[in-house]
PDB file of C-alpha atoms and ligand atoms in Angstrom:
ATOM      1  CA  MET A   1     159.841 159.754  89.497  1.00 43.00           C
ATOM      2  CA  LEU A   2     157.098 161.438  87.617  1.00 45.00           C
ATOM      3  CA  THR A   3     157.578 158.833  84.696  1.00 47.00           C
ATOM      4  CA  ALA A   4     157.284 156.220  87.495  1.00 47.00           C
ATOM      5  CA  PHE A   5     154.016 157.545  88.654  1.00 47.00           C
ATOM      6  CA  THR A   6     152.633 157.684  85.357  1.00 45.00           C
ATOM      7  CA  ALA A   7     153.222 154.190  84.737  1.00 45.00           C
ATOM      8  CA  VAL A   8     151.642 153.108  87.898  1.00 45.00           C
ATOM      9  CA  LEU A   9     148.458 155.219  87.267  1.00 45.00           C
ATOM     10  CA  GLY A  10     148.476 153.691  83.531  1.00 41.00           C
ATOM     11  CA  LEU A  11     148.660 149.893  84.957  1.00 44.00           C
ATOM     12  CA  VAL A  12     145.750 150.553  87.299  1.00 44.00           C
ATOM     13  CA  ALA A  13     143.587 152.170  84.522  1.00 42.00           C
ATOM     14  CA  CYS A  14     144.184 149.244  82.479  1.00 42.00           C
ATOM     15  CA  GLY A  15     143.485 146.638  85.330  1.00 41.00           C
ATOM     16  CA  SER A  16     139.959 147.789  86.108  1.00 41.00           C
ATOM     17  CA  GLY A  17     138.962 148.382  82.380  1.00 40.00           C
ATOM     18  CA  ALA A  18     139.901 144.639  81.812  1.00 43.00           C
ATOM     19  CA  GLN A  19     137.500 143.880  84.474  1.00 48.00           C
ATOM     20  CA  GLY A  20     134.740 146.037  83.522  1.00 50.00           C
ATOM     21  CA  ASN A  21     134.764 148.121  86.577  1.00 53.00           C
ATOM     22  CA  THR A  22     133.402 150.883  84.920  1.00 63.00           C
ATOM     23  CA  ALA A  23     130.780 153.396  86.442  1.00 74.00           C
ATOM     24  CA  GLY A  24     127.595 151.498  85.098  1.00 89.00           C
ATOM     25  CA  ASN A  25     129.309 148.081  86.053  1.00 95.00           C
ATOM     26  CA  PRO A  26     131.119 148.510  89.428  1.00 95.00           C
ATOM     27  CA  TYR A  27     131.381 144.675  90.344  1.00 96.00           C
ATOM     28  CA  GLY A  28     132.552 143.857  86.742  1.00 95.00           C
ATOM     29  CA  LEU A  29     129.664 141.325  86.289  1.00 97.00           C
ATOM     30  CA  ILE A  30     129.335 139.235  82.786  1.00 97.00           C
ATOM     31  CA  THR A  31     125.876 141.421  82.204  1.00 97.00           C
ATOM     32  CA  PRO A  32     125.730 144.592  84.061  1.00 97.00           C
ATOM     33  CA  GLY A  33     123.322 144.767  86.879  1.00 96.00           C
ATOM     34  CA  GLN A  34     122.709 140.717  86.627  1.00 98.00           C
ATOM     35  CA  LEU A  35     124.526 138.002  88.730  1.00 98.00           C
ATOM     36  CA  ARG A  36     125.075 134.856  87.088  1.00 98.00           C
ATOM     37  CA  VAL A  37     125.308 132.194  89.587  1.00 98.00           C
ATOM     38  CA  ALA A  38     126.588 128.529  89.016  1.00 98.00           C
ATOM     39  CA  SER A  39     124.512 126.306  91.566  1.00 98.00           C
ATOM     40  CA  LEU A  40     122.985 122.711  92.272  1.00 97.00           C
ATOM     41  CA  GLY A  41     119.490 121.503  91.435  1.00 94.00           C
ATOM     42  CA  ASP A  42     119.533 118.870  94.077  1.00 92.00           C
ATOM     43  CA  ALA A  43     121.495 119.932  97.263  1.00 95.00           C
ATOM     44  CA  LYS A  44     118.580 120.366  99.399  1.00 96.00           C
ATOM     45  CA  PRO A  45     118.685 122.297 101.916  1.00 98.00           C
ATOM     46  CA  TYR A  46     121.620 124.272 100.596  1.00 98.00           C
ATOM     47  CA  THR A  47     120.369 125.170  97.122  1.00 97.00           C
ATOM     48  CA  PHE A  48     117.793 123.065  95.162  1.00 97.00           C
ATOM     49  CA  THR A  49     114.914 123.414  92.712  1.00 96.00           C
ATOM     50  CA  ALA A  50     111.389 123.873  94.023  1.00 95.00           C
ATOM     51  CA  SER A  51     108.333 122.380  92.370  1.00 93.00           C
ATOM     52  CA  ASP A  52     107.984 125.537  90.810  1.00 94.00           C
ATOM     53  CA  GLY A  53     111.420 125.298  89.350  1.00 93.00           C
ATOM     54  CA  GLN A  54     112.951 127.995  91.134  1.00 97.00           C
ATOM     55  CA  PHE A  55     116.041 127.600  92.865  1.00 98.00           C
ATOM     56  CA  THR A  56     115.740 128.023  96.858  1.00 98.00           C
ATOM     57  CA  GLY A  57     117.423 127.030  99.980  1.00 98.00           C
ATOM     58  CA  PHE A  58     119.863 128.413 102.596  1.00 98.00           C
ATOM     59  CA  ASP A  59     122.769 129.388 100.065  1.00 98.00           C
ATOM     60  CA  VAL A  60     120.547 130.737  97.490  1.00 98.00           C
ATOM     61  CA  GLU A  61     118.223 132.797 100.025  1.00 98.00           C
ATOM     62  CA  LEU A  62     121.513 133.976 101.579  1.00 98.00           C
ATOM     63  CA  PHE A  63     123.042 134.871  98.632  1.00 98.00           C
ATOM     64  CA  ARG A  64     119.877 136.740  97.436  1.00 98.00           C
ATOM     65  CA  ASP A  65     119.871 138.804 100.424  1.00 98.00           C
ATOM     66  CA  VAL A  66     123.508 139.756 100.197  1.00 98.00           C
ATOM     67  CA  ALA A  67     123.156 140.572  96.227  1.00 98.00           C
ATOM     68  CA  LYS A  68     120.428 142.784  97.070  1.00 98.00           C
ATOM     69  CA  ARG A  69     122.391 144.671  99.721  1.00 98.00           C
ATOM     70  CA  VAL A  70     124.959 145.371  96.903  1.00 97.00           C
ATOM     71  CA  ASN A  71     121.989 146.464  94.663  1.00 96.00           C
ATOM     72  CA  VAL A  72     121.530 143.419  92.146  1.00 97.00           C
ATOM     73  CA  THR A  73     117.977 141.882  92.148  1.00 97.00           C
ATOM     74  CA  ASP A  74     118.437 140.264  88.920  1.00 98.00           C
ATOM     75  CA  VAL A  75     120.252 137.116  90.490  1.00 98.00           C
ATOM     76  CA  VAL A  76     120.046 134.154  87.972  1.00 98.00           C
ATOM     77  CA  PHE A  77     121.063 130.462  89.099  1.00 98.00           C
ATOM     78  CA  THR A  78     121.744 127.819  87.036  1.00 98.00           C
ATOM     79  CA  GLY A  79     122.220 124.239  87.799  1.00 96.00           C
ATOM     80  CA  GLN A  80     125.483 122.397  87.052  1.00 94.00           C
ATOM     81  CA  ASP A  81     127.190 119.260  88.358  1.00 97.00           C
ATOM     82  CA  PHE A  82     129.278 120.071  90.939  1.00 98.00           C
ATOM     83  CA  SER A  83     132.633 119.434  89.319  1.00 98.00           C
ATOM     84  CA  ALA A  84     131.502 122.079  86.958  1.00 98.00           C
ATOM     85  CA  ILE A  85     130.856 124.844  89.133  1.00 98.00           C
ATOM     86  CA  LEU A  86     134.437 126.091  89.932  1.00 98.00           C
ATOM     87  CA  PRO A  87     135.595 125.582  86.402  1.00 98.00           C
ATOM     88  CA  GLY A  88     132.567 127.650  85.327  1.00 98.00           C
ATOM     89  CA  VAL A  89     133.355 130.700  87.582  1.00 98.00           C
ATOM     90  CA  ALA A  90     137.196 130.620  86.738  1.00 98.00           C
ATOM     91  CA  ASN A  91     136.646 130.627  82.978  1.00 97.00           C
ATOM     92  CA  GLY A  92     133.768 133.697  83.189  1.00 97.00           C
ATOM     93  CA  ARG A  93     130.654 131.612  82.363  1.00 98.00           C
ATOM     94  CA  PHE A  94     129.234 132.662  85.585  1.00 98.00           C
ATOM     95  CA  ASP A  95     129.825 135.601  88.015  1.00 98.00           C
ATOM     96  CA  ALA A  96     129.673 133.336  91.067  1.00 98.00           C
ATOM     97  CA  GLY A  97     129.259 129.835  92.528  1.00 98.00           C
ATOM     98  CA  VAL A  98     126.969 129.028  95.149  1.00 98.00           C
ATOM     99  CA  ALA A  99     126.423 125.569  96.571  1.00 98.00           C
ATOM    100  CA  ALA A 100     128.045 125.093 100.208  1.00 98.00           C
ATOM    101  CA  ILE A 101     131.492 125.216  98.450  1.00 98.00           C
ATOM    102  CA  GLY A 102     134.250 124.765 101.034  1.00 98.00           C
ATOM    103  CA  ILE A 103     137.021 127.245 101.045  1.00 97.00           C
ATOM    104  CA  THR A 104     140.266 125.410 100.664  1.00 97.00           C
ATOM    105  CA  GLU A 105     143.938 126.357  99.368  1.00 96.00           C
ATOM    106  CA  ALA A 106     143.434 123.874  96.460  1.00 97.00           C
ATOM    107  CA  ARG A 107     140.390 125.404  95.166  1.00 98.00           C
ATOM    108  CA  LYS A 108     141.737 128.933  96.036  1.00 97.00           C
ATOM    109  CA  LYS A 109     144.358 128.056  93.179  1.00 97.00           C
ATOM    110  CA  THR A 110     141.265 128.565  90.593  1.00 97.00           C
ATOM    111  CA  VAL A 111     138.932 130.999  92.211  1.00 98.00           C
ATOM    112  CA  ASP A 112     138.549 133.320  95.013  1.00 97.00           C
ATOM    113  CA  PHE A 113     136.022 133.125  97.766  1.00 97.00           C
ATOM    114  CA  SER A 114     134.171 135.646  99.753  1.00 97.00           C
ATOM    115  CA  THR A 115     134.270 135.170 103.725  1.00 96.00           C
ATOM    116  CA  GLY A 116     132.954 131.802 105.058  1.00 96.00           C
ATOM    117  CA  TYR A 117     129.207 131.660 105.802  1.00 97.00           C
ATOM    118  CA  LEU A 118     128.694 127.973 107.119  1.00 97.00           C
ATOM    119  CA  ALA A 119     130.575 125.269 108.542  1.00 95.00           C
ATOM    120  CA  GLY A 120     129.551 122.088 109.273  1.00 95.00           C
ATOM    121  CA  TYR A 121     129.911 118.464 109.359  1.00 97.00           C
ATOM    122  CA  LEU A 122     130.491 115.909 106.410  1.00 98.00           C
ATOM    123  CA  THR A 123     128.277 112.602 106.832  1.00 98.00           C
ATOM    124  CA  VAL A 124     128.483 108.867 105.503  1.00 98.00           C
ATOM    125  CA  ILE A 125     125.230 107.389 105.029  1.00 98.00           C
ATOM    126  CA  THR A 126     124.350 103.650 104.403  1.00 98.00           C
ATOM    127  CA  THR A 127     121.626 101.245 104.674  1.00 98.00           C
ATOM    128  CA  LYS A 128     120.297  99.668 107.919  1.00 97.00           C
ATOM    129  CA  ASN A 129     121.969  96.390 107.205  1.00 95.00           C
ATOM    130  CA  SER A 130     125.161  97.415 105.253  1.00 97.00           C
ATOM    131  CA  GLY A 131     127.358  96.525 108.404  1.00 96.00           C
ATOM    132  CA  VAL A 132     128.939 100.030 107.770  1.00 97.00           C
ATOM    133  CA  THR A 133     128.729 101.337 111.314  1.00 96.00           C
ATOM    134  CA  SER A 134     131.642 103.333 111.584  1.00 96.00           C
ATOM    135  CA  ALA A 135     134.354 105.353 109.186  1.00 96.00           C
ATOM    136  CA  ASP A 136     136.661 102.099 109.919  1.00 95.00           C
ATOM    137  CA  ALA A 137     134.119  99.813 108.711  1.00 97.00           C
ATOM    138  CA  LEU A 138     134.464 101.122 105.232  1.00 98.00           C
ATOM    139  CA  ALA A 139     137.621  99.279 104.732  1.00 97.00           C
ATOM    140  CA  GLY A 140     137.027  97.044 101.849  1.00 97.00           C
ATOM    141  CA  ARG A 141     133.491  98.685 100.917  1.00 98.00           C
ATOM    142  CA  ARG A 142     132.395 101.012  98.215  1.00 98.00           C
ATOM    143  CA  LEU A 143     131.648 104.173  99.098  1.00 98.00           C
ATOM    144  CA  GLY A 144     129.826 107.119  96.819  1.00 98.00           C
ATOM    145  CA  VAL A 145     131.403 110.723  96.541  1.00 98.00           C
ATOM    146  CA  VAL A 146     130.349 113.178  94.062  1.00 98.00           C
ATOM    147  CA  GLN A 147     133.043 114.195  91.886  1.00 98.00           C
ATOM    148  CA  GLY A 148     135.100 117.023  92.946  1.00 98.00           C
ATOM    149  CA  SER A 149     133.718 117.499  96.351  1.00 98.00           C
ATOM    150  CA  LEU A 150     135.751 117.666  99.668  1.00 98.00           C
ATOM    151  CA  GLN A 151     134.682 114.094 100.699  1.00 98.00           C
ATOM    152  CA  GLU A 152     136.198 112.604  97.522  1.00 98.00           C
ATOM    153  CA  ALA A 153     139.453 114.329  98.661  1.00 98.00           C
ATOM    154  CA  TYR A 154     138.898 113.204 102.328  1.00 98.00           C
ATOM    155  CA  ALA A 155     138.205 109.678 101.488  1.00 98.00           C
ATOM    156  CA  VAL A 156     141.369 109.586  98.905  1.00 98.00           C
ATOM    157  CA  LYS A 157     143.317 110.611 101.702  1.00 97.00           C
ATOM    158  CA  ASN A 158     141.790 109.038 105.189  1.00 97.00           C
ATOM    159  CA  PHE A 159     140.086 105.768 103.281  1.00 97.00           C
ATOM    160  CA  PRO A 160     142.788 104.380 101.423  1.00 97.00           C
ATOM    161  CA  LYS A 161     141.455 100.681 101.829  1.00 97.00           C
ATOM    162  CA  THR A 162     137.830 101.966 100.467  1.00 98.00           C
ATOM    163  CA  ASP A 163     136.681 101.701  96.903  1.00 98.00           C
ATOM    164  CA  LEU A 164     135.372 105.093  95.727  1.00 98.00           C
ATOM    165  CA  VAL A 165     132.739 105.414  93.188  1.00 98.00           C
ATOM    166  CA  ARG A 166     132.553 108.960  91.829  1.00 98.00           C
ATOM    167  CA  PHE A 167     128.856 110.221  90.924  1.00 98.00           C
ATOM    168  CA  PRO A 168     127.959 113.550  89.415  1.00 97.00           C
ATOM    169  CA  ASP A 169     125.525 114.263  92.063  1.00 97.00           C
ATOM    170  CA  ASN A 170     123.870 112.975  95.361  1.00 96.00           C
ATOM    171  CA  ASN A 171     121.016 111.844  93.844  1.00 96.00           C
ATOM    172  CA  ALA A 172     122.785 109.413  91.369  1.00 97.00           C
ATOM    173  CA  ALA A 173     124.838 108.225  94.394  1.00 98.00           C
ATOM    174  CA  VAL A 174     121.732 107.548  96.778  1.00 98.00           C
ATOM    175  CA  SER A 175     119.865 105.545  94.257  1.00 98.00           C
ATOM    176  CA  ALA A 176     123.042 103.602  93.552  1.00 98.00           C
ATOM    177  CA  LEU A 177     123.039 103.247  97.535  1.00 98.00           C
ATOM    178  CA  THR A 178     119.488 101.880  97.631  1.00 98.00           C
ATOM    179  CA  ARG A 179     120.004  99.695  94.702  1.00 97.00           C
ATOM    180  CA  GLY A 180     122.669  98.139  96.648  1.00 97.00           C
ATOM    181  CA  SER A 181     125.665  99.062  94.123  1.00 97.00           C
ATOM    182  CA  VAL A 182     127.329 101.025  96.736  1.00 98.00           C
ATOM    183  CA  ASP A 183     127.624 100.353 100.363  1.00 98.00           C
ATOM    184  CA  ALA A 184     127.453 103.724 101.511  1.00 98.00           C
ATOM    185  CA  HIS A 185     127.554 107.280 100.281  1.00 98.00           C
ATOM    186  CA  PHE A 186     129.627 110.397 101.875  1.00 98.00           C
ATOM    187  CA  LEU A 187     128.163 113.887 101.477  1.00 98.00           C
ATOM    188  CA  ASP A 188     127.220 117.102 103.430  1.00 98.00           C
ATOM    189  CA  TYR A 189     125.441 116.711 106.883  1.00 97.00           C
ATOM    190  CA  GLU A 190     122.679 118.722 106.018  1.00 97.00           C
ATOM    191  CA  ALA A 191     121.810 117.248 102.742  1.00 97.00           C
ATOM    192  CA  ALA A 192     121.987 113.907 104.155  1.00 98.00           C
ATOM    193  CA  LYS A 193     119.222 114.527 106.382  1.00 96.00           C
ATOM    194  CA  SER A 194     116.546 114.380 103.833  1.00 94.00           C
ATOM    195  CA  TYR A 195     117.909 111.085 102.086  1.00 97.00           C
ATOM    196  CA  VAL A 196     118.170 109.445 105.686  1.00 98.00           C
ATOM    197  CA  THR A 197     114.320 110.289 106.015  1.00 97.00           C
ATOM    198  CA  GLN A 198     113.283 109.861 102.484  1.00 97.00           C
ATOM    199  CA  PHE A 199     115.027 106.158 101.914  1.00 98.00           C
ATOM    200  CA  GLY A 200     115.193 104.896 105.681  1.00 98.00           C
ATOM    201  CA  LEU A 201     118.997 105.277 105.589  1.00 98.00           C
ATOM    202  CA  VAL A 202     121.275 105.472 108.528  1.00 98.00           C
ATOM    203  CA  SER A 203     124.255 107.895 109.336  1.00 98.00           C
ATOM    204  CA  ALA A 204     127.269 105.867 110.096  1.00 98.00           C
ATOM    205  CA  ALA A 205     129.678 108.749 110.793  1.00 97.00           C
ATOM    206  CA  ASP A 206     129.958 112.478 110.857  1.00 97.00           C
ATOM    207  CA  ILE A 207     133.292 114.207 110.012  1.00 97.00           C
ATOM    208  CA  PRO A 208     134.143 117.817 110.763  1.00 96.00           C
ATOM    209  CA  SER A 209     134.792 119.972 108.166  1.00 96.00           C
ATOM    210  CA  PHE A 210     135.223 123.402 109.952  1.00 94.00           C
ATOM    211  CA  ASP A 211     138.398 124.034 108.373  1.00 94.00           C
ATOM    212  CA  ALA A 212     136.799 124.504 105.036  1.00 97.00           C
ATOM    213  CA  PRO A 213     133.733 126.821 105.950  1.00 96.00           C
ATOM    214  CA  ALA A 214     131.486 127.533 102.592  1.00 97.00           C
ATOM    215  CA  GLY A 215     132.137 130.468 100.918  1.00 98.00           C
ATOM    216  CA  PHE A 216     130.920 132.184  97.487  1.00 98.00           C
ATOM    217  CA  ALA A 217     133.316 131.374  94.707  1.00 98.00           C
ATOM    218  CA  LEU A 218     134.129 134.191  92.742  1.00 98.00           C
ATOM    219  CA  LYS A 219     136.331 135.168  89.734  1.00 96.00           C
ATOM    220  CA  LYS A 220     139.910 135.582  90.747  1.00 96.00           C
ATOM    221  CA  GLY A 221     141.017 138.934  91.024  1.00 94.00           C
ATOM    222  CA  ASN A 222     137.526 140.644  90.987  1.00 94.00           C
ATOM    223  CA  THR A 223     138.443 142.434  94.403  1.00 95.00           C
ATOM    224  CA  ALA A 224     135.153 145.068  93.816  1.00 96.00           C
ATOM    225  CA  LEU A 225     132.882 142.197  93.780  1.00 97.00           C
ATOM    226  CA  LYS A 226     134.506 140.459  96.727  1.00 97.00           C
ATOM    227  CA  SER A 227     134.650 143.192  98.953  1.00 96.00           C
ATOM    228  CA  ALA A 228     130.897 144.229  98.464  1.00 97.00           C
ATOM    229  CA  LEU A 229     129.876 140.765  98.933  1.00 97.00           C
ATOM    230  CA  ASP A 230     131.948 140.348 102.044  1.00 96.00           C
ATOM    231  CA  LYS A 231     130.757 143.548 103.716  1.00 96.00           C
ATOM    232  CA  ALA A 232     127.199 142.701 102.948  1.00 97.00           C
ATOM    233  CA  LEU A 233     127.525 138.992 104.223  1.00 97.00           C
ATOM    234  CA  ILE A 234     129.155 140.579 107.481  1.00 96.00           C
ATOM    235  CA  ALA A 235     126.026 142.965 107.712  1.00 97.00           C
ATOM    236  CA  ALA A 236     123.449 139.824 107.286  1.00 97.00           C
ATOM    237  CA  MET A 237     125.172 138.239 110.124  1.00 97.00           C
ATOM    238  CA  GLU A 238     125.353 141.229 112.198  1.00 96.00           C
ATOM    239  CA  ASP A 239     121.570 141.972 111.697  1.00 96.00           C
ATOM    240  CA  GLY A 240     120.431 138.514 112.243  1.00 97.00           C
ATOM    241  CA  THR A 241     119.675 137.418 108.925  1.00 98.00           C
ATOM    242  CA  TRP A 242     121.834 134.741 108.734  1.00 98.00           C
ATOM    243  CA  LYS A 243     120.382 133.550 112.004  1.00 97.00           C
ATOM    244  CA  LYS A 244     116.707 133.566 110.514  1.00 98.00           C
ATOM    245  CA  LEU A 245     117.862 131.540 107.331  1.00 98.00           C
ATOM    246  CA  TYR A 246     119.739 129.038 109.517  1.00 98.00           C
ATOM    247  CA  GLU A 247     116.944 128.302 111.906  1.00 97.00           C
ATOM    248  CA  LYS A 248     114.547 128.002 108.673  1.00 98.00           C
ATOM    249  CA  TRP A 249     116.677 125.684 106.660  1.00 98.00           C
ATOM    250  CA  PHE A 250     118.606 123.909 109.420  1.00 97.00           C
ATOM    251  CA  PRO A 251     116.076 123.439 112.091  1.00 96.00           C
ATOM    252  CA  GLY A 252     117.315 121.726 115.359  1.00 93.00           C
ATOM    253  CA  SER A 253     121.105 121.818 114.392  1.00 93.00           C
ATOM    254  CA  PRO A 254     123.555 123.633 116.517  1.00 90.00           C
ATOM    255  CA  MET A 255     123.703 127.170 116.016  1.00 90.00           C
ATOM    256  CA  PRO A 256     127.286 128.203 115.165  1.00 88.00           C
ATOM    257  CA  LYS A 257     127.945 131.117 117.064  1.00 90.00           C
ATOM    258  CA  GLN A 258     130.671 132.840 114.904  1.00 92.00           C
ATOM    259  CA  TYR A 259     127.816 134.049 112.415  1.00 95.00           C
ATOM    260  CA  LEU A 260     125.322 135.495 115.027  1.00 95.00           C
ATOM    261  CA  PRO A 261     125.115 138.991 115.832  1.00 94.00           C
ATOM    262  CA  GLY A 262     128.293 139.995 117.866  1.00 91.00           C
ATOM    263  CA  GLY A 263     130.074 136.735 116.576  1.00 89.00           C
ATOM    264  CA  ASP A 264     133.471 137.470 114.928  1.00 85.00           C
ATOM    265  CA  HIS A 265     131.967 136.348 111.378  1.00 83.00           C
ATOM    266  CA  THR A 266     135.345 134.893 110.466  1.00 71.00           C
ATOM    267  CA  GLY A 267     133.805 131.446 109.394  1.00 55.00           C
ATOM    268  CA  VAL A 268     136.322 129.748 111.470  1.00 49.00           C
ATOM    269  CA  PRO A 269     134.447 128.734 114.840  1.00 44.00           C
ATOM    270  CA  ALA A 270     136.234 129.835 117.858  1.00 40.00           C
ATOM    271  CA  ALA A 271     137.807 126.770 119.591  1.00 38.00           C
ATOM    272  CA  ASN A 272     135.622 125.774 122.548  1.00 31.00           C
TER     273      ASN A 272
HETATM  274  O1  LIG B 301     133.442 121.852 104.174  1.00 70.35           O
HETATM  275  C1  LIG B 301     131.744 122.056 104.492  1.00 70.35           C
HETATM  276  C2  LIG B 301     131.539 123.411 105.464  1.00 70.35           C
HETATM  277  O2  LIG B 301     131.914 123.310 106.669  1.00 70.35           O
HETATM  278  C3  LIG B 301     130.058 123.108 105.549  1.00 70.35           C
HETATM  279  O3  LIG B 301     129.413 122.146 106.233  1.00 70.35           O
HETATM  280  C4  LIG B 301     129.265 123.037 103.920  1.00 70.35           C
HETATM  281  O4  LIG B 301     129.838 122.430 103.304  1.00 70.35           O
HETATM  282  C5  LIG B 301     131.317 122.055 102.997  1.00 70.35           C
HETATM  283  O5  LIG B 301     131.727 123.245 102.435  1.00 70.35           O
HETATM  284  C6  LIG B 301     131.453 120.766 102.035  1.00 70.35           C
HETATM  285  N1  LIG B 301     130.802 120.920 100.977  1.00 70.35           N
HETATM  286  C7  LIG B 301     131.318 120.109  99.998  1.00 70.35           C
HETATM  287  C8  LIG B 301     132.440 120.489  99.321  1.00 70.35           C
HETATM  288  O6  LIG B 301     132.679 121.818  99.360  1.00 70.35           O
HETATM  289  C9  LIG B 301     130.214 119.685  98.988  1.00 70.35           C
HETATM  290  C10 LIG B 301     129.418 120.720  98.496  1.00 70.35           C
HETATM  291  C11 LIG B 301     127.924 120.123  97.784  1.00 70.35           C
HETATM  292  O7  LIG B 301     127.831 119.044  97.760  1.00 70.35           O
HETATM  293  N2  LIG B 301     127.286 120.732  97.327  1.00 70.35           N
HETATM  294  O8  LIG B 301     132.818 119.894  98.360  1.00 70.35           O
END
């Protein structure tokens, strides 16, 4: 009995040591006191670099707010290709991945996620004269997707007659669209808006992605960081910070009740 007890204690001590969960580094960060975040420089309004070179956007401001609540003010964002974000978190180059990353079972095989903080639509955008007026009209056409995105996975599964063209980021895909080398591009609903305005494009279809709310990607097994961030996220929803940021970055968009003060904060919308 005593031997078994000692063995368990030994394991616990080892586990926390390996993760760097010492008194000076409670969240096992790569650099104590600093959160290194893999993100995107061109996913406006979720995360993007402003003209001063600083990262900003809904996800960036929410993450900074939440980090502050767990006493980390040194948050360093680095732009990556979308497909490099989760590998970068999984292999320990970053403490977190923040880029409207939908939580899915497939992604959970390589990283953990915070609780969900955003749930919305995926949108197909196209030029005014492309003839793509619905998802069905994509048959036989060329559709852009960002490599590694949920849009790519959705299109592989649901648009079998469409030729998919993979891009590293939305900017590259949208310039292919305006040049005519793809017929449409499939991206996040909020990101679509500024491209639509800037290039005179139109939206051809909105596809719900509420079953994959965005979460902060974290290294697998870093439970100290996950539970601290989850608690802080719920607090940011409960005190109206989330709502304020949502109104700032997604003006005019329908307000998802589950993230508001008094909501259930589960990340999954109530069926109504
Ligand atoms: O699944 C949605 C979620 O419901 C919300 O609308 C925010 O975007 C999503 O997480 C989907 N985002 C894509 C993905 O996770 C692309 C992210 C990106 O381009 N930055 O693959």
